[in-house]
Each structure stands twice: as C-alpha cells, then as structure tokens.
mmCIF file of C-alpha atoms and ligand atoms in Angstrom:
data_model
loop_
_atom_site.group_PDB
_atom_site.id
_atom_site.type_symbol
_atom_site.label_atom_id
_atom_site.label_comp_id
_atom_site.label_asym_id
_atom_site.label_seq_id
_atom_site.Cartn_x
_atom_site.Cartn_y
_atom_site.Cartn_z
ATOM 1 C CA UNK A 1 109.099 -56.376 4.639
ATOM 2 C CA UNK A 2 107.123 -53.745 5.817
ATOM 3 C CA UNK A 3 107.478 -49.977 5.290
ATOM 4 C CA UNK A 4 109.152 -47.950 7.514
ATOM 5 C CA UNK A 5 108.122 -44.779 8.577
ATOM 6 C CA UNK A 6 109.388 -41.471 10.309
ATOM 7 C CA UNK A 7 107.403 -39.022 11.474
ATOM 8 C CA UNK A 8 109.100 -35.580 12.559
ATOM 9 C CA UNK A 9 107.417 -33.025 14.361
ATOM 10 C CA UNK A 10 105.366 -34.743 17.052
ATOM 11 C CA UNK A 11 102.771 -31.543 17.722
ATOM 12 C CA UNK A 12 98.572 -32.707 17.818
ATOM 13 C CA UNK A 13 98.977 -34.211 13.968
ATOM 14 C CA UNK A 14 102.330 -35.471 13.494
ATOM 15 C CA UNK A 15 101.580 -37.486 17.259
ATOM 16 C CA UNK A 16 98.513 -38.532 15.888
ATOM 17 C CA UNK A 17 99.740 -40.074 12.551
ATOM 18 C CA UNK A 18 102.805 -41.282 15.137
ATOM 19 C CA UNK A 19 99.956 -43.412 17.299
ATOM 20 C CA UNK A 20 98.051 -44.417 14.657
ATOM 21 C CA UNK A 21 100.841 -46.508 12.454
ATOM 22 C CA UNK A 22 101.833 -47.961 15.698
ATOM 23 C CA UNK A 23 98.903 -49.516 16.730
ATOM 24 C CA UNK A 24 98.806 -50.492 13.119
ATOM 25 C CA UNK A 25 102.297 -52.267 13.725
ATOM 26 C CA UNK A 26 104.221 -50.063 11.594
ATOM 27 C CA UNK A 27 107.514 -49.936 12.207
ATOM 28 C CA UNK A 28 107.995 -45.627 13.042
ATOM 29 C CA UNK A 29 110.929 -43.302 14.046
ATOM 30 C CA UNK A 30 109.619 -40.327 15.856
ATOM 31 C CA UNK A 31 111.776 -37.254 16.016
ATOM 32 C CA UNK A 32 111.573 -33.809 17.224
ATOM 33 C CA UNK A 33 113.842 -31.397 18.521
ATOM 34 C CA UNK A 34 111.697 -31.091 22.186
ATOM 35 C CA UNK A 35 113.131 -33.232 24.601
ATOM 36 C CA UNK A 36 109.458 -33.677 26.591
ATOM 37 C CA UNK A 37 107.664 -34.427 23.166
ATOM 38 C CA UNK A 38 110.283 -37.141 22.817
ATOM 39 C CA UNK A 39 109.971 -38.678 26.474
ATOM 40 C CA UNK A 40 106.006 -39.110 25.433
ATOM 41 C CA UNK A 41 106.489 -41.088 22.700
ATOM 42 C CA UNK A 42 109.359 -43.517 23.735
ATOM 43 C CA UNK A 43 107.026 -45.991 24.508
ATOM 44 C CA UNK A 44 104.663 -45.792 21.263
ATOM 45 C CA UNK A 45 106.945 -45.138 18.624
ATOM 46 C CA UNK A 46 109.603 -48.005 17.570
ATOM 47 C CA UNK A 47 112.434 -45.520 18.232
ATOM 48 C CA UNK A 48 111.867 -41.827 18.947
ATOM 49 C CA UNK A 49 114.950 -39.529 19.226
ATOM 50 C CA UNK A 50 115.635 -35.758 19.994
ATOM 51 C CA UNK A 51 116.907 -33.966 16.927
ATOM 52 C CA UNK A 52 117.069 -30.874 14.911
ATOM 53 C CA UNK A 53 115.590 -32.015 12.016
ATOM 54 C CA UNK A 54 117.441 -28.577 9.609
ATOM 55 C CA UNK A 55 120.678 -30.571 10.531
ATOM 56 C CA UNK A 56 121.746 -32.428 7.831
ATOM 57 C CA UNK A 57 124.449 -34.672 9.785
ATOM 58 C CA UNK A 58 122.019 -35.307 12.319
ATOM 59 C CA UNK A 59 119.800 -36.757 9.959
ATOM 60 C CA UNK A 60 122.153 -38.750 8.272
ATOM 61 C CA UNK A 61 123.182 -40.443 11.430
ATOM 62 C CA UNK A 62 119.651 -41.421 12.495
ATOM 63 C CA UNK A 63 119.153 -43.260 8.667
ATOM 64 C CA UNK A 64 116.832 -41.308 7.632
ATOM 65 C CA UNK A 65 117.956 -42.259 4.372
ATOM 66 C CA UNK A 66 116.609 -45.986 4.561
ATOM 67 C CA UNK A 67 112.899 -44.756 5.481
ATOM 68 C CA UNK A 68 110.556 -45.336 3.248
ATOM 69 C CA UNK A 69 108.222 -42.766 3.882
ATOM 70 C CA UNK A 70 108.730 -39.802 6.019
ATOM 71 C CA UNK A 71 106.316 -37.066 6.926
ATOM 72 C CA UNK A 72 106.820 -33.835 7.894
ATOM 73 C CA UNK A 73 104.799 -32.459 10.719
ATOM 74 C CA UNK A 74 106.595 -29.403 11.829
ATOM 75 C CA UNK A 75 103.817 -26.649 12.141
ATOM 76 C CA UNK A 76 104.567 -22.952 13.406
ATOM 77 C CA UNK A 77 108.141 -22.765 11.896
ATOM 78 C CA UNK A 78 107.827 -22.829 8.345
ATOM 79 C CA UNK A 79 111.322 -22.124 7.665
ATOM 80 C CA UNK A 80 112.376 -25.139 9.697
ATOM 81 C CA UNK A 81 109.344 -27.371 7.809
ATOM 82 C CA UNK A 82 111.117 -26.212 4.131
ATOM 83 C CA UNK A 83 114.654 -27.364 5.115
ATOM 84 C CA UNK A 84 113.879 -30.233 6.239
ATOM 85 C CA UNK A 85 112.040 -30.450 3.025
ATOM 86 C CA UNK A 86 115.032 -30.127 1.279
ATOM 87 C CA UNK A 87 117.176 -31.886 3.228
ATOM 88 C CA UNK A 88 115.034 -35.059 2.861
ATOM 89 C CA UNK A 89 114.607 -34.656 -0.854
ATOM 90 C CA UNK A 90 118.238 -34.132 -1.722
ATOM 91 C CA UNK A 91 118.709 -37.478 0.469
ATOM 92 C CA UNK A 92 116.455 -38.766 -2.298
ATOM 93 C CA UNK A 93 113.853 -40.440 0.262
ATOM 94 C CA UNK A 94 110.970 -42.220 -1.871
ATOM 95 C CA UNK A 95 108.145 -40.405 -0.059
ATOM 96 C CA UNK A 96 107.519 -37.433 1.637
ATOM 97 C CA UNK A 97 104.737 -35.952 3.197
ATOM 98 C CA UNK A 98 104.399 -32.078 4.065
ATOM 99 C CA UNK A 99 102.076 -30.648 6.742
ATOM 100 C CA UNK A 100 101.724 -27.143 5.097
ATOM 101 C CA UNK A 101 100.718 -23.999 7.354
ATOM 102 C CA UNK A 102 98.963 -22.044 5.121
ATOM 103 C CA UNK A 103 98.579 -21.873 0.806
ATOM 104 C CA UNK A 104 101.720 -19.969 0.522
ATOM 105 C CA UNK A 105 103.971 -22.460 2.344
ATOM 106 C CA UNK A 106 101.976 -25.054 0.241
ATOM 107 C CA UNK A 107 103.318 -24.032 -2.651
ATOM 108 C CA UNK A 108 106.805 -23.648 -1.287
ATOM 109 C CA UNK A 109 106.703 -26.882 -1.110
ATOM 110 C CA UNK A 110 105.474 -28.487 -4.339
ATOM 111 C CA UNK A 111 107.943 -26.661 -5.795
ATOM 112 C CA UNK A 112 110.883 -27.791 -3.720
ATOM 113 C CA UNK A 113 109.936 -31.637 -4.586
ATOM 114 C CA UNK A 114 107.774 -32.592 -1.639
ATOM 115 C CA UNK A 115 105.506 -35.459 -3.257
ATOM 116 C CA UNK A 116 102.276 -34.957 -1.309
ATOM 117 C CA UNK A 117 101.662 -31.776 0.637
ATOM 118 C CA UNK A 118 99.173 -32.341 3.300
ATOM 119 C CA UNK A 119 96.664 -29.272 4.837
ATOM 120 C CA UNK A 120 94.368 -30.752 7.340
ATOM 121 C CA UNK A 121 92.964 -27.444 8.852
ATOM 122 C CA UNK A 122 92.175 -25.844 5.446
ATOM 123 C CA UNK A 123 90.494 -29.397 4.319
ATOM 124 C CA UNK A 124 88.661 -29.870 7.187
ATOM 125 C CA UNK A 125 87.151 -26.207 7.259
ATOM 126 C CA UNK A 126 86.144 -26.951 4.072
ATOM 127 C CA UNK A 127 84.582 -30.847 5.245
ATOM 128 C CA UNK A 128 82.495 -28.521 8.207
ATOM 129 C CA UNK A 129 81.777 -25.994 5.983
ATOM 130 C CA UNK A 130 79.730 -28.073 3.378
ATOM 131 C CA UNK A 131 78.134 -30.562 6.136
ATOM 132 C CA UNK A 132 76.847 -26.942 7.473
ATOM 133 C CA UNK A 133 74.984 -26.001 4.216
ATOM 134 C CA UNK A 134 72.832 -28.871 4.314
ATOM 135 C CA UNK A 135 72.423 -31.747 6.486
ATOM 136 C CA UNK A 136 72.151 -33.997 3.362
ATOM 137 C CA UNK A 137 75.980 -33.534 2.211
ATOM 138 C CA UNK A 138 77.874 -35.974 4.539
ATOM 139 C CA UNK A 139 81.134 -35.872 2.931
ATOM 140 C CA UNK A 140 83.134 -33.697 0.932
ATOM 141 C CA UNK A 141 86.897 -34.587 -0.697
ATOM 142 C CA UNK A 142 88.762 -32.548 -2.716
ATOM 143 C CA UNK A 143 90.780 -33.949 -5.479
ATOM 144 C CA UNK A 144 92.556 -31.273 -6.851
ATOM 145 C CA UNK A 145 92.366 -27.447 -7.041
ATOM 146 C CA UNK A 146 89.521 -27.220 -8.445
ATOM 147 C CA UNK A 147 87.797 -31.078 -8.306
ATOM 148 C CA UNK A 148 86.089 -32.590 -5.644
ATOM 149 C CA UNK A 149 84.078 -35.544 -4.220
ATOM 150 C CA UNK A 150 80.872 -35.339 -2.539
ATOM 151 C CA UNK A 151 79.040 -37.715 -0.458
ATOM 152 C CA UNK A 152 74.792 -36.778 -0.244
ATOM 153 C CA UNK A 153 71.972 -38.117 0.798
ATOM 154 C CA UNK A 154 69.313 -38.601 -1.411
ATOM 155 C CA UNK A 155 66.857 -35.602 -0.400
ATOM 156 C CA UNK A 156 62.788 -34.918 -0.967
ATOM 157 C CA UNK A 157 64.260 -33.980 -4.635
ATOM 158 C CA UNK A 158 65.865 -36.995 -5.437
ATOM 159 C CA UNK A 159 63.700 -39.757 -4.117
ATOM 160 C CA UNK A 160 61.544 -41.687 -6.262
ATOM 161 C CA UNK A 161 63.315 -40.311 -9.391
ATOM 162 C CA UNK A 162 65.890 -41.889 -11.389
ATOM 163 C CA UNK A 163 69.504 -41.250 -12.504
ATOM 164 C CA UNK A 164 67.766 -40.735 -15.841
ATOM 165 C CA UNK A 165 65.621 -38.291 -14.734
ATOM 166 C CA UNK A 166 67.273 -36.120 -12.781
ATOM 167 C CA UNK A 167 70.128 -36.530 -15.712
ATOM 168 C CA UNK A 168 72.621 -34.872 -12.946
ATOM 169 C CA UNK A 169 75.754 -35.378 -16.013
ATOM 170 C CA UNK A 170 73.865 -33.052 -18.669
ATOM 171 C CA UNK A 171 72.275 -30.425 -16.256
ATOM 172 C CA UNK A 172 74.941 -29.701 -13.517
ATOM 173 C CA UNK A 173 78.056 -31.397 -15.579
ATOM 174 C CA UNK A 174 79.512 -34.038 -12.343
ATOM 175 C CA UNK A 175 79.381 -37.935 -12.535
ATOM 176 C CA UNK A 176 77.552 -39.797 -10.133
ATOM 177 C CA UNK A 177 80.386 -42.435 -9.631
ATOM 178 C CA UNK A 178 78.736 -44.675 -6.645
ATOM 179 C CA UNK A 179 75.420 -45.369 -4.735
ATOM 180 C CA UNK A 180 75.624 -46.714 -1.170
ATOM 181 C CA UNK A 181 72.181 -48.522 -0.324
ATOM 182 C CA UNK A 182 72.208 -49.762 2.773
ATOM 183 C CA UNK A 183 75.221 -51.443 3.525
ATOM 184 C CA UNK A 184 75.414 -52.427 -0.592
ATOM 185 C CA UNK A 185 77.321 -50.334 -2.862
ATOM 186 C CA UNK A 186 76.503 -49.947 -6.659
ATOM 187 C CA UNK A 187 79.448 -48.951 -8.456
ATOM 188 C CA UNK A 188 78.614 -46.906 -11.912
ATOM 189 C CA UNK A 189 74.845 -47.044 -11.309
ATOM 190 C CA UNK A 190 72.681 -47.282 -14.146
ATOM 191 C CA UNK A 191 70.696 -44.559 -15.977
ATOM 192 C CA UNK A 192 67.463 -46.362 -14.908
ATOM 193 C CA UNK A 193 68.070 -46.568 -10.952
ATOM 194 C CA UNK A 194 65.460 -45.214 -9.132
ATOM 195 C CA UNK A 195 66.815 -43.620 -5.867
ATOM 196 C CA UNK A 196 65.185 -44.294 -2.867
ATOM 197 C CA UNK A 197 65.176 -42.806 0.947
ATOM 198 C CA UNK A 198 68.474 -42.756 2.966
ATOM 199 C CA UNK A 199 70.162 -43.819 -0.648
ATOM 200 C CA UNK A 200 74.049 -41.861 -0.731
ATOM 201 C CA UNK A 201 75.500 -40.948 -3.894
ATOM 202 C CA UNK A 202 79.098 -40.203 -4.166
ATOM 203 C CA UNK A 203 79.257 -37.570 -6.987
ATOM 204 C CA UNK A 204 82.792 -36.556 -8.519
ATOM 205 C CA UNK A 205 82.700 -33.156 -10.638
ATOM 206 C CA UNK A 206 84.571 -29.605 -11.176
ATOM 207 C CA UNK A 207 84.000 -27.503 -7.702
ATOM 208 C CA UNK A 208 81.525 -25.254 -9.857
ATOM 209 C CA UNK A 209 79.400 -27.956 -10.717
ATOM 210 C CA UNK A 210 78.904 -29.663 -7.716
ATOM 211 C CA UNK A 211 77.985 -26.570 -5.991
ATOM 212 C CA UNK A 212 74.909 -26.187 -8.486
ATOM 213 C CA UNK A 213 74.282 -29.448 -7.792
ATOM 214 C CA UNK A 214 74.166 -28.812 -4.023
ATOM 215 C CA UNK A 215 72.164 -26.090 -4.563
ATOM 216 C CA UNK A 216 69.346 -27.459 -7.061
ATOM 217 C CA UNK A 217 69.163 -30.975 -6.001
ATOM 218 C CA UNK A 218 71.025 -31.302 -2.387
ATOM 219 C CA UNK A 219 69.669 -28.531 -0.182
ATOM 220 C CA UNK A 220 66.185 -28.941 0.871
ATOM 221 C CA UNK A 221 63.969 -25.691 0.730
HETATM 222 P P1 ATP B 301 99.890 -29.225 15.769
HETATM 223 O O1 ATP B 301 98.847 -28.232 15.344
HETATM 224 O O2 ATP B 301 99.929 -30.448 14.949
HETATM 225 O O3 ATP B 301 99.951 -29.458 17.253
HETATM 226 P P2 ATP B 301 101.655 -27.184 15.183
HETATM 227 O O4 ATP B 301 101.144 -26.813 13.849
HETATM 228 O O5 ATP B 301 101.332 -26.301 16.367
HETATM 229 O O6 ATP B 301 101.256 -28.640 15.470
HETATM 230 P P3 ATP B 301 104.307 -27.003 16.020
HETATM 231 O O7 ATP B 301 103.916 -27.191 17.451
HETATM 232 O O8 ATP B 301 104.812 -25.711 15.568
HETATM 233 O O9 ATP B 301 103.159 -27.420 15.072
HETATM 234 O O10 ATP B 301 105.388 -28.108 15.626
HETATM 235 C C1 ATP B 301 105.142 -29.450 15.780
HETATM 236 C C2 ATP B 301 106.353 -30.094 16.446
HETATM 237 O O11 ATP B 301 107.504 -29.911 15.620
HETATM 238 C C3 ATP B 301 106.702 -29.543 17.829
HETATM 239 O O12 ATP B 301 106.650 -30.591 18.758
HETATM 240 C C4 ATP B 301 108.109 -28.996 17.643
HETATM 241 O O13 ATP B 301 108.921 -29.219 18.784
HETATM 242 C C5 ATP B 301 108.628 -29.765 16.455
HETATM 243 N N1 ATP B 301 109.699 -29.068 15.717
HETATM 244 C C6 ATP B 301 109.710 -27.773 15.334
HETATM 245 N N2 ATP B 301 110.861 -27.490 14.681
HETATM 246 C C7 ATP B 301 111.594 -28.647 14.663
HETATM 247 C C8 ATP B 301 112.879 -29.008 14.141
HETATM 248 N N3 ATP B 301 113.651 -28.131 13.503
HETATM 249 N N4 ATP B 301 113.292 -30.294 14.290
HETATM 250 C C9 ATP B 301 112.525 -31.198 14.931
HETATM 251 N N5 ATP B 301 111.318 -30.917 15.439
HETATM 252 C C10 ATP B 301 110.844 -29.672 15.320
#
C-alpha cells in the first residue's frame, strides 16, 4: 500500500512538497486554515480541507492519525507550527516533518519529538554561499551540526595527481567517499587513482576540515 501523506501549511514550500508527491502519485491530504490556499489545491492534492491545524478535534476528525507521514509547513507563526507539533506527536503519528523558522524554533522542536526538522532557507544560504567561493564546489550537504558533504570539481591542483598524492585523509582529515567520471561513478576510489579534468569528488568530513580543504586544494588562485 502506499504511504500516505499530509502536508499542512500550503505557503511556497509546503505547496511545493504538496505538487511534487502528487505528480509522484502519492496519495496527500492538504490542509490549511486559508480558505483560498485550499480552493488552489483541490484539484492537486487527493483531499485538501480548511482547518486549524492547533485544534486537536479538528484533527482527529480529518484522520490525521492514520497518515503515515505528515509535514509541517506552517512558516510565520511559530507558535501555531509547535502545537501542531505536539498535537501530532501525542497522536503518536510515525513521521513528522518540521519546517523550522529560524535555529531557535529548531530546537523547539527536536525537543518536543519532531523526528526530522527541516530549514530550507538556512541550508540553501549555505548551498549559495559555498558555490560562491569557488566555481569548483558544486554541491554542499550538511549532515549534522558540524559534518558535511561536498561535491568539487577536480581543479588545476588536483588534476594529474592521485588520491595518494594529494593524501586529502592525512593532511585536511575528510574522506573522499565517491568520484563521478563522466557519467561513471567510483565508489571508495583507490589510493592510486589519478584524477583527471572535469573528475567530481564527493568528500564527507568535519565542517573545519573541509573548509581547509576548499581552501588548499578547491579554490583556484
Ligand atoms: P513559505 O515561505 O513556504 O511561503 P511561510 O514561511 O511564509 O511560507 P506562512 O505563509 O506563514 O509560511 O504559512 C504557510 C501556510 O500555513 C499559510 O498558507 C497559512 O495559511 C498556513 N497556516 C498558518 N497557521 C495555520 C494553522 N494554524 N493551521 C493551518 N494552516 C495554517
């Protein structure tokens, strides 16, 4: 059977995440308390219903209980995003997902028992703000508080030497865990791979040492 979803809050990102497991055919129940926000997503959504999502009995009646996986998207009213937060874990829902506002309503919410708080402004500013150090970093991920992923290009530093020499473990202390070539992709590379032009290598490390390694080996002088 497949998973049912509800997605409440249907501002820029909760609609988005609303259109997108549509046209992937999941089954969604889109709620918000604004009437007009409703009306425009009566014909995307499976169901999609006006209601105040900080009323318990309101959200019993809906089912909310039988979703599998419901995400919060309520934005500007933090108080009203922590309720529901509440609410929904005290109905003991398997999965939750919390669009947090800002650090402090982040960790608000870990605390009260959300399972995965999400912060899509703060990550992407950080995404834009390494692609603007160097045109060579492509991606960047972060894995924890303090662990990321990054996605380079091999630059005029890299080529033509290998994983051996440029021993990027010992001297900046991250793991190069992958390197796309082309359209192949060599998982756990070995020590004796010699990078070549337009190589990517998907390096996983503590935030500190990636950004040495950005700065000795990624950024071009
Ligand atoms: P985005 O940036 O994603 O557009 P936002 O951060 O500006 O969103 P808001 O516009 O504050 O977020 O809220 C998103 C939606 O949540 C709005 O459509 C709003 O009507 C709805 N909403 C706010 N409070 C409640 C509530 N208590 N119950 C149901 N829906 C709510």
């Amino acid at each position: 059977m497949k998973r049912e979803y509800a997605v409440i809050g249907l501002g820029r990102f909760g609609g988005s995440i609303c259109k997108e497991l549509s046209v992937e055919g999941m089954p969604v129940l889109a709620i918000d308390n604004d009437p007009q926000k409703v009306n425009e997503y009566k014909n995307i959504a499976s169901h999609a219903v006006i209601a105040d999502s900080t009323d318990e009995a309101a959200l019993k009646e809906l089912g909310i209980k039988n979703i599998d996986h419901v995400i919060i998207a309520i934005g500007d009213n933090i108080q009203a995003s922590i309720l529901t937060t509440v609410i929904l874990t005290d109905f003991g829902i398997k999965r939750i997902t919390v669009k947090a506002q800002n650090d402090y309503h982040e960790k608000i919410l870990n605390k009260i028992g959300a399972d995965h708080v999400v912060h899509p402004e703060r990550d992407m500013g950080k995404r834009i703000a390494h692609s603007l150090i160097s045109s060579n970093i492509l991606d960047y991920l972060e894995l924890s508080d303090d662990h990321s992923i990054v996605e380079v290009k091999a630059g005029k530093k890299m080529v033509g030497k290998t994983l051996i020499d440029l021993d990027i473990r010992a001297n900046y202390g991250c793991n190069v865990v992958a390197i796309k070539s082309n359209k192949d992709i060599n998982v756990s590379p070995s020590a004796d791979y010699s990078l070549k032009d337009d190589d990517i290598l998907i390096v996983i490390g503590a935030d500190k040492d990636i950004s040495k390694f950005e700065k000795h080996l990624v950024i071009d002088d």
